[in-house]
mmCIF file of C-alpha atoms in Angstrom:
data_model
loop_
_atom_site.group_PDB
_atom_site.id
_atom_site.type_symbol
_atom_site.label_atom_id
_atom_site.label_comp_id
_atom_site.label_asym_id
_atom_site.label_seq_id
_atom_site.Cartn_x
_atom_site.Cartn_y
_atom_site.Cartn_z
ATOM 1 C CA UNK A 1 -81.956 -23.059 -50.311
ATOM 2 C CA UNK A 2 -85.422 -23.667 -51.732
ATOM 3 C CA UNK A 3 -86.391 -26.818 -49.810
ATOM 4 C CA UNK A 4 -88.656 -27.961 -52.678
ATOM 5 C CA UNK A 5 -85.448 -28.814 -54.475
ATOM 6 C CA UNK A 6 -83.832 -30.417 -51.442
ATOM 7 C CA UNK A 7 -84.640 -34.084 -52.260
ATOM 8 C CA UNK A 8 -83.384 -33.768 -55.900
ATOM 9 C CA UNK A 9 -80.232 -31.924 -54.533
ATOM 10 C CA UNK A 10 -79.430 -34.749 -52.031
ATOM 11 C CA UNK A 11 -80.070 -37.506 -54.496
ATOM 12 C CA UNK A 12 -77.700 -35.705 -56.900
ATOM 13 C CA UNK A 13 -74.977 -35.217 -54.185
ATOM 14 C CA UNK A 14 -75.417 -38.859 -53.266
ATOM 15 C CA UNK A 15 -74.688 -40.044 -56.902
ATOM 16 C CA UNK A 16 -71.857 -37.512 -57.281
ATOM 17 C CA UNK A 17 -69.983 -38.244 -54.077
ATOM 18 C CA UNK A 18 -70.413 -41.968 -54.579
ATOM 19 C CA UNK A 19 -69.077 -41.704 -58.050
ATOM 20 C CA UNK A 20 -66.146 -39.357 -57.224
ATOM 21 C CA UNK A 21 -64.991 -40.641 -53.795
ATOM 22 C CA UNK A 22 -64.469 -44.202 -55.283
ATOM 23 C CA UNK A 23 -61.572 -42.946 -57.426
ATOM 24 C CA UNK A 24 -59.169 -42.067 -54.547
ATOM 25 C CA UNK A 25 -60.552 -44.870 -52.375
ATOM 26 C CA UNK A 26 -59.691 -47.484 -54.993
ATOM 27 C CA UNK A 27 -56.136 -46.382 -55.076
ATOM 28 C CA UNK A 28 -55.980 -46.167 -51.185
ATOM 29 C CA UNK A 29 -57.578 -49.689 -50.812
ATOM 30 C CA UNK A 30 -54.852 -51.104 -52.950
ATOM 31 C CA UNK A 31 -52.094 -49.316 -51.045
ATOM 32 C CA UNK A 32 -53.273 -50.689 -47.685
ATOM 33 C CA UNK A 33 -54.057 -54.227 -49.093
ATOM 34 C CA UNK A 34 -57.909 -53.815 -49.006
ATOM 35 C CA UNK A 35 -58.279 -56.144 -51.945
ATOM 36 C CA UNK A 36 -60.157 -59.270 -52.760
ATOM 37 C CA UNK A 37 -58.171 -62.471 -52.186
ATOM 38 C CA UNK A 38 -58.482 -65.057 -54.984
ATOM 39 C CA UNK A 39 -59.872 -68.356 -53.732
ATOM 40 C CA UNK A 40 -61.523 -71.488 -55.052
ATOM 41 C CA UNK A 41 -65.198 -70.167 -54.738
ATOM 42 C CA UNK A 42 -64.206 -66.632 -56.014
ATOM 43 C CA UNK A 43 -64.990 -65.572 -59.573
ATOM 44 C CA UNK A 44 -62.317 -62.913 -60.017
ATOM 45 C CA UNK A 45 -58.963 -64.488 -59.643
ATOM 46 C CA UNK A 46 -57.200 -61.129 -59.713
ATOM 47 C CA UNK A 47 -56.914 -58.685 -56.864
ATOM 48 C CA UNK A 48 -59.622 -56.040 -56.916
ATOM 49 C CA UNK A 49 -60.037 -53.215 -54.490
ATOM 50 C CA UNK A 50 -62.769 -53.888 -52.048
ATOM 51 C CA UNK A 51 -64.524 -52.641 -48.796
ATOM 52 C CA UNK A 52 -66.289 -49.808 -50.600
ATOM 53 C CA UNK A 53 -68.773 -49.994 -47.673
ATOM 54 C CA UNK A 54 -66.329 -47.551 -45.967
ATOM 55 C CA UNK A 55 -67.459 -44.948 -48.415
ATOM 56 C CA UNK A 56 -71.021 -46.187 -49.168
ATOM 57 C CA UNK A 57 -72.284 -46.564 -45.749
ATOM 58 C CA UNK A 58 -71.297 -43.317 -44.104
ATOM 59 C CA UNK A 59 -72.297 -41.290 -47.321
ATOM 60 C CA UNK A 60 -75.868 -42.582 -47.281
ATOM 61 C CA UNK A 61 -76.304 -42.239 -43.591
ATOM 62 C CA UNK A 62 -74.995 -38.577 -43.480
ATOM 63 C CA UNK A 63 -77.151 -37.497 -46.276
ATOM 64 C CA UNK A 64 -80.172 -39.124 -44.624
ATOM 65 C CA UNK A 65 -79.446 -37.193 -41.540
ATOM 66 C CA UNK A 66 -78.956 -34.141 -43.687
ATOM 67 C CA UNK A 67 -82.449 -34.773 -45.201
ATOM 68 C CA UNK A 68 -84.075 -34.888 -41.709
ATOM 69 C CA UNK A 69 -82.202 -31.824 -40.454
ATOM 70 C CA UNK A 70 -82.752 -29.589 -43.432
ATOM 71 C CA UNK A 71 -86.435 -30.739 -43.688
ATOM 72 C CA UNK A 72 -87.023 -29.885 -40.016
ATOM 73 C CA UNK A 73 -87.916 -33.421 -39.060
ATOM 74 C CA UNK A 74 -87.187 -34.843 -35.486
ATOM 75 C CA UNK A 75 -84.851 -37.579 -35.256
ATOM 76 C CA UNK A 76 -87.124 -40.716 -34.852
ATOM 77 C CA UNK A 77 -86.892 -44.414 -34.184
ATOM 78 C CA UNK A 78 -86.553 -45.126 -37.900
ATOM 79 C CA UNK A 79 -83.448 -42.988 -38.483
ATOM 80 C CA UNK A 80 -81.967 -44.296 -35.206
ATOM 81 C CA UNK A 81 -82.383 -47.829 -36.243
ATOM 82 C CA UNK A 82 -81.148 -47.129 -39.663
ATOM 83 C CA UNK A 83 -77.995 -45.452 -38.584
ATOM 84 C CA UNK A 84 -77.136 -47.378 -35.323
ATOM 85 C CA UNK A 85 -78.276 -50.878 -36.653
ATOM 86 C CA UNK A 86 -76.469 -50.749 -39.983
ATOM 87 C CA UNK A 87 -73.576 -48.861 -38.457
ATOM 88 C CA UNK A 88 -72.783 -51.542 -36.108
ATOM 89 C CA UNK A 89 -72.806 -54.278 -38.892
ATOM 90 C CA UNK A 90 -70.693 -51.961 -41.188
ATOM 91 C CA UNK A 91 -68.021 -51.655 -38.508
ATOM 92 C CA UNK A 92 -68.108 -55.422 -37.574
ATOM 93 C CA UNK A 93 -67.851 -56.397 -41.330
ATOM 94 C CA UNK A 94 -65.201 -53.862 -41.951
ATOM 95 C CA UNK A 95 -62.970 -55.672 -39.300
ATOM 96 C CA UNK A 96 -64.015 -58.881 -41.225
ATOM 97 C CA UNK A 97 -62.697 -57.362 -44.434
ATOM 98 C CA UNK A 98 -59.447 -56.285 -42.770
ATOM 99 C CA UNK A 99 -58.606 -59.449 -40.628
ATOM 100 C CA UNK A 100 -61.379 -61.907 -40.972
ATOM 101 C CA UNK A 101 -63.829 -62.849 -38.341
ATOM 102 C CA UNK A 102 -65.634 -65.982 -37.410
ATOM 103 C CA UNK A 103 -68.771 -66.616 -39.335
ATOM 104 C CA UNK A 104 -70.603 -67.345 -35.939
ATOM 105 C CA UNK A 105 -69.298 -63.980 -34.631
ATOM 106 C CA UNK A 106 -70.776 -62.189 -37.582
ATOM 107 C CA UNK A 107 -73.978 -64.075 -37.272
ATOM 108 C CA UNK A 108 -74.253 -63.170 -33.613
ATOM 109 C CA UNK A 109 -74.107 -59.500 -34.374
ATOM 110 C CA UNK A 110 -76.735 -59.905 -37.104
ATOM 111 C CA UNK A 111 -79.148 -61.159 -34.467
ATOM 112 C CA UNK A 112 -78.118 -58.326 -32.209
ATOM 113 C CA UNK A 113 -79.024 -56.032 -35.153
ATOM 114 C CA UNK A 114 -82.400 -57.647 -35.500
ATOM 115 C CA UNK A 115 -83.004 -57.408 -31.594
ATOM 116 C CA UNK A 116 -82.138 -53.614 -31.867
ATOM 117 C CA UNK A 117 -84.894 -53.262 -34.459
ATOM 118 C CA UNK A 118 -87.306 -54.897 -32.082
ATOM 119 C CA UNK A 119 -86.225 -52.425 -29.384
ATOM 120 C CA UNK A 120 -86.120 -49.320 -31.455
ATOM 121 C CA UNK A 121 -89.460 -49.845 -32.936
ATOM 122 C CA UNK A 122 -90.960 -50.984 -29.544
ATOM 123 C CA UNK A 123 -92.440 -54.119 -31.159
ATOM 124 C CA UNK A 124 -93.488 -55.707 -27.865
ATOM 125 C CA UNK A 125 -95.639 -52.605 -27.093
ATOM 126 C CA UNK A 126 -97.924 -53.817 -29.944
ATOM 127 C CA UNK A 127 -99.607 -56.395 -27.677
ATOM 128 C CA UNK A 128 -98.621 -59.327 -30.006
ATOM 129 C CA UNK A 129 -100.392 -62.604 -29.641
ATOM 130 C CA UNK A 130 -98.706 -66.061 -30.188
ATOM 131 C CA UNK A 131 -99.280 -65.931 -33.920
ATOM 132 C CA UNK A 132 -97.871 -62.416 -34.217
ATOM 133 C CA UNK A 133 -94.773 -63.546 -32.221
ATOM 134 C CA UNK A 134 -94.306 -66.532 -34.606
ATOM 135 C CA UNK A 135 -94.539 -64.140 -37.479
ATOM 136 C CA UNK A 136 -92.097 -61.818 -35.865
ATOM 137 C CA UNK A 137 -89.649 -64.555 -35.466
ATOM 138 C CA UNK A 138 -90.217 -65.725 -39.019
ATOM 139 C CA UNK A 139 -89.714 -62.210 -40.476
ATOM 140 C CA UNK A 140 -86.562 -61.793 -38.415
ATOM 141 C CA UNK A 141 -85.083 -64.968 -39.598
ATOM 142 C CA UNK A 142 -86.034 -63.955 -43.281
ATOM 143 C CA UNK A 143 -84.093 -60.767 -42.744
ATOM 144 C CA UNK A 144 -80.988 -62.630 -41.535
ATOM 145 C CA UNK A 145 -81.076 -64.754 -44.618
ATOM 146 C CA UNK A 146 -81.623 -61.590 -46.709
ATOM 147 C CA UNK A 147 -78.671 -59.690 -45.107
ATOM 148 C CA UNK A 148 -76.389 -62.803 -45.766
ATOM 149 C CA UNK A 149 -77.704 -63.068 -49.273
ATOM 150 C CA UNK A 150 -76.068 -59.835 -50.291
ATOM 151 C CA UNK A 151 -72.759 -61.041 -49.075
ATOM 152 C CA UNK A 152 -73.077 -64.464 -50.776
ATOM 153 C CA UNK A 153 -74.043 -62.895 -54.127
ATOM 154 C CA UNK A 154 -71.261 -60.248 -54.047
ATOM 155 C CA UNK A 155 -69.035 -62.095 -56.418
ATOM 156 C CA UNK A 156 -69.914 -60.893 -59.946
ATOM 157 C CA UNK A 157 -69.336 -57.568 -61.462
ATOM 158 C CA UNK A 158 -72.249 -55.192 -61.099
ATOM 159 C CA UNK A 159 -74.609 -57.823 -59.616
ATOM 160 C CA UNK A 160 -75.279 -56.332 -56.082
ATOM 161 C CA UNK A 161 -75.239 -52.612 -57.277
ATOM 162 C CA UNK A 162 -77.594 -53.294 -60.361
ATOM 163 C CA UNK A 163 -80.050 -55.259 -58.160
ATOM 164 C CA UNK A 164 -79.910 -52.520 -55.397
ATOM 165 C CA UNK A 165 -80.616 -49.998 -58.144
ATOM 166 C CA UNK A 166 -83.938 -51.683 -58.937
ATOM 167 C CA UNK A 167 -84.775 -52.506 -55.325
ATOM 168 C CA UNK A 168 -84.319 -48.907 -54.421
ATOM 169 C CA UNK A 169 -86.265 -47.301 -57.256
ATOM 170 C CA UNK A 170 -89.054 -49.886 -56.806
ATOM 171 C CA UNK A 171 -89.411 -49.266 -53.168
ATOM 172 C CA UNK A 172 -89.187 -45.494 -53.412
ATOM 173 C CA UNK A 173 -92.220 -45.614 -55.985
ATOM 174 C CA UNK A 174 -94.185 -47.768 -53.506
ATOM 175 C CA UNK A 175 -93.451 -45.398 -50.757
ATOM 176 C CA UNK A 176 -94.650 -42.588 -52.863
ATOM 177 C CA UNK A 177 -97.886 -44.398 -53.514
ATOM 178 C CA UNK A 178 -98.210 -44.818 -49.769
ATOM 179 C CA UNK A 179 -97.499 -41.028 -49.125
ATOM 180 C CA UNK A 180 -94.310 -42.100 -47.283
ATOM 181 C CA UNK A 181 -92.473 -39.186 -48.643
ATOM 182 C CA UNK A 182 -89.523 -39.350 -46.152
ATOM 183 C CA UNK A 183 -88.995 -43.102 -46.752
ATOM 184 C CA UNK A 184 -89.092 -42.576 -50.531
ATOM 185 C CA UNK A 185 -86.485 -39.778 -50.319
ATOM 186 C CA UNK A 186 -84.104 -41.701 -48.111
ATOM 187 C CA UNK A 187 -84.449 -44.589 -50.370
ATOM 188 C CA UNK A 188 -83.697 -42.504 -53.400
ATOM 189 C CA UNK A 189 -80.547 -41.181 -51.632
ATOM 190 C CA UNK A 190 -79.576 -44.856 -51.536
ATOM 191 C CA UNK A 191 -80.439 -45.264 -55.066
ATOM 192 C CA UNK A 192 -78.196 -42.306 -56.118
ATOM 193 C CA UNK A 193 -75.306 -43.785 -54.205
ATOM 194 C CA UNK A 194 -75.825 -47.269 -55.851
ATOM 195 C CA UNK A 195 -75.871 -45.618 -59.319
ATOM 196 C CA UNK A 196 -72.549 -43.742 -58.667
ATOM 197 C CA UNK A 197 -70.916 -46.881 -57.376
ATOM 198 C CA UNK A 198 -72.218 -49.012 -60.370
ATOM 199 C CA UNK A 199 -70.028 -47.008 -62.711
ATOM 200 C CA UNK A 200 -67.045 -48.413 -60.906
ATOM 201 C CA UNK A 201 -68.518 -51.891 -60.247
ATOM 202 C CA UNK A 202 -69.515 -52.732 -63.827
ATOM 203 C CA UNK A 203 -67.367 -55.195 -65.729
ATOM 204 C CA UNK A 204 -64.384 -55.045 -65.450
ATOM 205 C CA UNK A 205 -65.117 -54.077 -61.777
ATOM 206 C CA UNK A 206 -62.409 -51.896 -60.361
ATOM 207 C CA UNK A 207 -63.869 -52.151 -56.773
ATOM 208 C CA UNK A 208 -66.260 -54.392 -54.848
ATOM 209 C CA UNK A 209 -68.420 -53.732 -51.864
ATOM 210 C CA UNK A 210 -66.620 -56.304 -49.677
ATOM 211 C CA UNK A 211 -68.326 -57.681 -46.571
ATOM 212 C CA UNK A 212 -68.699 -54.184 -45.181
ATOM 213 C CA UNK A 213 -70.726 -52.908 -48.063
ATOM 214 C CA UNK A 214 -72.718 -56.055 -48.894
ATOM 215 C CA UNK A 215 -73.923 -56.505 -45.303
ATOM 216 C CA UNK A 216 -74.594 -52.802 -45.110
ATOM 217 C CA UNK A 217 -76.753 -53.119 -48.166
ATOM 218 C CA UNK A 218 -78.785 -56.114 -46.683
ATOM 219 C CA UNK A 219 -79.097 -54.442 -43.303
ATOM 220 C CA UNK A 220 -80.235 -51.098 -44.980
ATOM 221 C CA UNK A 221 -82.920 -52.850 -46.862
ATOM 222 C CA UNK A 222 -83.895 -54.845 -43.765
ATOM 223 C CA UNK A 223 -84.642 -51.703 -41.724
ATOM 224 C CA UNK A 224 -86.995 -50.510 -44.411
ATOM 225 C CA UNK A 225 -88.708 -53.876 -44.723
ATOM 226 C CA UNK A 226 -89.177 -54.374 -40.945
ATOM 227 C CA UNK A 227 -90.459 -50.789 -40.470
ATOM 228 C CA UNK A 228 -92.799 -51.121 -43.533
ATOM 229 C CA UNK A 229 -94.319 -54.459 -42.323
ATOM 230 C CA UNK A 230 -95.334 -53.070 -38.953
ATOM 231 C CA UNK A 231 -95.908 -49.443 -39.552
ATOM 232 C CA UNK A 232 -97.301 -49.072 -43.167
ATOM 233 C CA UNK A 233 -99.973 -50.650 -45.196
ATOM 234 C CA UNK A 234 -97.544 -52.242 -47.804
ATOM 235 C CA UNK A 235 -98.252 -55.993 -48.032
ATOM 236 C CA UNK A 236 -95.392 -58.224 -46.822
ATOM 237 C CA UNK A 237 -95.690 -60.042 -50.053
ATOM 238 C CA UNK A 238 -94.332 -57.115 -51.930
ATOM 239 C CA UNK A 239 -90.962 -57.528 -50.168
ATOM 240 C CA UNK A 240 -91.084 -61.208 -50.513
ATOM 241 C CA UNK A 241 -91.335 -60.887 -54.226
ATOM 242 C CA UNK A 242 -88.969 -57.922 -54.760
ATOM 243 C CA UNK A 243 -86.062 -59.768 -52.875
ATOM 244 C CA UNK A 244 -87.222 -63.296 -53.989
ATOM 245 C CA UNK A 245 -84.194 -63.743 -56.296
ATOM 246 C CA UNK A 246 -81.652 -63.297 -53.451
ATOM 247 C CA UNK A 247 -83.650 -65.189 -50.766
ATOM 248 C CA UNK A 248 -84.548 -68.170 -52.936
ATOM 249 C CA UNK A 249 -80.910 -68.497 -54.370
ATOM 250 C CA UNK A 250 -79.509 -68.326 -50.801
ATOM 251 C CA UNK A 251 -81.974 -70.909 -49.345
ATOM 252 C CA UNK A 252 -81.567 -73.291 -52.224
ATOM 253 C CA UNK A 253 -77.774 -73.227 -52.382
ATOM 254 C CA UNK A 254 -77.349 -73.292 -48.667
ATOM 255 C CA UNK A 255 -79.783 -76.179 -48.237
ATOM 256 C CA UNK A 256 -78.022 -78.177 -51.079
ATOM 257 C CA UNK A 257 -74.626 -77.477 -49.208
ATOM 258 C CA UNK A 258 -76.009 -78.648 -45.766
ATOM 259 C CA UNK A 259 -77.519 -81.857 -47.236
ATOM 260 C CA UNK A 260 -74.365 -82.596 -49.276
ATOM 261 C CA UNK A 261 -71.621 -81.633 -46.735
ATOM 262 C CA UNK A 262 -73.556 -81.574 -43.414
ATOM 263 C CA UNK A 263 -72.452 -78.017 -42.746
ATOM 264 C CA UNK A 264 -73.179 -74.522 -44.226
ATOM 265 C CA UNK A 265 -70.074 -72.588 -43.172
ATOM 266 C CA UNK A 266 -66.447 -73.188 -44.173
ATOM 267 C CA UNK A 267 -67.400 -74.885 -47.473
ATOM 268 C CA UNK A 268 -65.811 -73.515 -50.522
ATOM 269 C CA UNK A 269 -68.194 -73.859 -53.415
ATOM 270 C CA UNK A 270 -69.342 -72.665 -56.848
ATOM 271 C CA UNK A 271 -72.943 -73.721 -56.573
ATOM 272 C CA UNK A 272 -74.574 -70.281 -57.096
ATOM 273 C CA UNK A 273 -76.270 -69.928 -60.489
ATOM 274 C CA UNK A 274 -74.292 -66.576 -61.107
ATOM 275 C CA UNK A 275 -70.957 -68.513 -60.344
ATOM 276 C CA UNK A 276 -71.831 -71.226 -62.920
ATOM 277 C CA UNK A 277 -72.822 -68.688 -65.415
ATOM 278 C CA UNK A 278 -69.473 -66.980 -65.123
ATOM 279 C CA UNK A 279 -67.559 -70.263 -65.162
ATOM 280 C CA UNK A 280 -69.279 -71.412 -68.332
ATOM 281 C CA UNK A 281 -69.419 -68.107 -70.292
ATOM 282 C CA UNK A 282 -66.346 -66.355 -68.807
ATOM 283 C CA UNK A 283 -68.370 -63.248 -68.929
ATOM 284 C CA UNK A 284 -68.390 -61.563 -65.491
ATOM 285 C CA UNK A 285 -71.215 -59.051 -66.442
ATOM 286 C CA UNK A 286 -73.666 -61.775 -67.684
ATOM 287 C CA UNK A 287 -75.187 -62.491 -64.271
ATOM 288 C CA UNK A 288 -75.856 -58.755 -63.865
ATOM 289 C CA UNK A 289 -77.358 -58.482 -67.271
ATOM 290 C CA UNK A 290 -79.649 -61.310 -66.841
ATOM 291 C CA UNK A 291 -80.671 -60.070 -63.448
ATOM 292 C CA UNK A 292 -81.683 -56.671 -65.020
ATOM 293 C CA UNK A 293 -83.931 -58.260 -67.618
ATOM 294 C CA UNK A 294 -85.388 -60.468 -64.825
ATOM 295 C CA UNK A 295 -86.019 -57.526 -62.656
ATOM 296 C CA UNK A 296 -87.715 -55.548 -65.368
ATOM 297 C CA UNK A 297 -89.961 -58.132 -66.798
ATOM 298 C CA UNK A 298 -90.679 -60.551 -63.904
ATOM 299 C CA UNK A 299 -89.806 -59.301 -60.344
ATOM 300 C CA UNK A 300 -90.917 -55.644 -60.428
ATOM 301 C CA UNK A 301 -94.191 -56.187 -62.384
ATOM 302 C CA UNK A 302 -95.258 -58.907 -59.818
ATOM 303 C CA UNK A 303 -94.189 -56.700 -56.962
ATOM 304 C CA UNK A 304 -96.542 -54.014 -58.154
ATOM 305 C CA UNK A 305 -99.284 -56.446 -58.934
ATOM 306 C CA UNK A 306 -99.067 -57.651 -55.408
ATOM 307 C CA UNK A 307 -99.215 -54.014 -54.153
ATOM 308 C CA UNK A 308 -102.373 -53.280 -56.157
ATOM 309 C CA UNK A 309 -103.893 -56.724 -55.508
ATOM 310 C CA UNK A 310 -102.976 -57.562 -51.945
ATOM 311 C CA UNK A 311 -105.879 -59.975 -51.402
ATOM 312 C CA UNK A 312 -104.078 -62.300 -53.951
ATOM 313 C CA UNK A 313 -100.618 -61.670 -52.385
ATOM 314 C CA UNK A 314 -99.953 -65.276 -51.444
ATOM 315 C CA UNK A 315 -100.933 -66.692 -54.987
ATOM 316 C CA UNK A 316 -98.908 -63.968 -56.779
ATOM 317 C CA UNK A 317 -95.863 -64.580 -54.603
ATOM 318 C CA UNK A 318 -96.116 -68.360 -55.128
ATOM 319 C CA UNK A 319 -96.486 -67.975 -58.736
ATOM 320 C CA UNK A 320 -93.606 -65.478 -59.095
ATOM 321 C CA UNK A 321 -91.324 -67.589 -56.805
ATOM 322 C CA UNK A 322 -91.697 -71.059 -58.189
ATOM 323 C CA UNK A 323 -89.647 -70.415 -61.499
ATOM 324 C CA UNK A 324 -86.878 -68.919 -59.202
ATOM 325 C CA UNK A 325 -86.608 -72.090 -57.230
ATOM 326 C CA UNK A 326 -86.050 -74.273 -60.436
ATOM 327 C CA UNK A 327 -83.571 -71.643 -61.831
ATOM 328 C CA UNK A 328 -81.714 -71.482 -58.686
ATOM 329 C CA UNK A 329 -81.241 -75.224 -58.355
ATOM 330 C CA UNK A 330 -81.027 -76.242 -62.096
ATOM 331 C CA UNK A 331 -78.629 -73.546 -63.131
ATOM 332 C CA UNK A 332 -76.729 -73.642 -59.722
ATOM 333 C CA UNK A 333 -76.098 -76.868 -57.821
ATOM 334 C CA UNK A 334 -77.510 -79.239 -60.511
ATOM 335 C CA UNK A 335 -75.409 -77.530 -63.177
ATOM 336 C CA UNK A 336 -72.288 -77.711 -61.053
ATOM 337 C CA UNK A 337 -72.878 -81.544 -60.664
ATOM 338 C CA UNK A 338 -73.476 -81.933 -64.427
ATOM 339 C CA UNK A 339 -70.208 -80.142 -65.090
ATOM 340 C CA UNK A 340 -68.390 -82.605 -62.929
ATOM 341 C CA UNK A 341 -69.531 -85.503 -65.024
ATOM 342 C CA UNK A 342 -68.265 -84.074 -68.281
#
């Protein structure tokens, strides 16, 4: 094989296998009762095949290893953390899909995942001062929120897959600008898998990611973010903007629930803006369509602006994020409260 065509070949394989393997898996999932369970906070009240992470996770990791092997690269700390870290969370959350696990148990393993990133990337060998350590903890907590945000938002047809489509293609472009070819190719492999899955996940969705797939997505991006912050010149603000919709939506809704109910876990709710949009319009693809427009005309342009103007990163991030805080609250918790009074 001519290795100049290797990246394109692997991206095509990623898309093709993701698209094709979902067909038999969807039928198998229904036979073994791997289906979404209708509940008060759920948007789909029918049973839909779930746990596509079983297909999605191993596929992207195997193709990433194939890229390293066929390109003659040595296995490095990045690939180890990508495979070991996301693999652990994939397995834990697959058990959650099957039998249900404690929220605190799953959260514990997410902190284990973050600690593994510290170890694999030898963070403490960087001679961090007190400010650096504070920033490390802040970033780590932000990644925990991001990982869970993928799970919280996995409730509308096409929402996670379409967003991950844009996250992947944007990051791959930035990595190419940074001459980080291997990171760009691995991210494009992930992009191809998301595109293949999206055909099955668009309204009416025939299959969902489930906890295994949603948490895998969050942890996968978390590895790239963590590595990029400490070992590339990409401004941290680029990641803050690119994932701002997920982060801000999660923080706003969970803060509201904490203040209203005094706890975050074990509260069935419909306070997310995407949930309210579906409840009012009865259109399960509407949140994904709105998200696509918002990514194209707000999130991605500001992400690249921040990349090219890093000295203004804080101001750009603040300007880009403020409308999201308003949208997340006004069309989420506030809208839910308004609907109660009608």
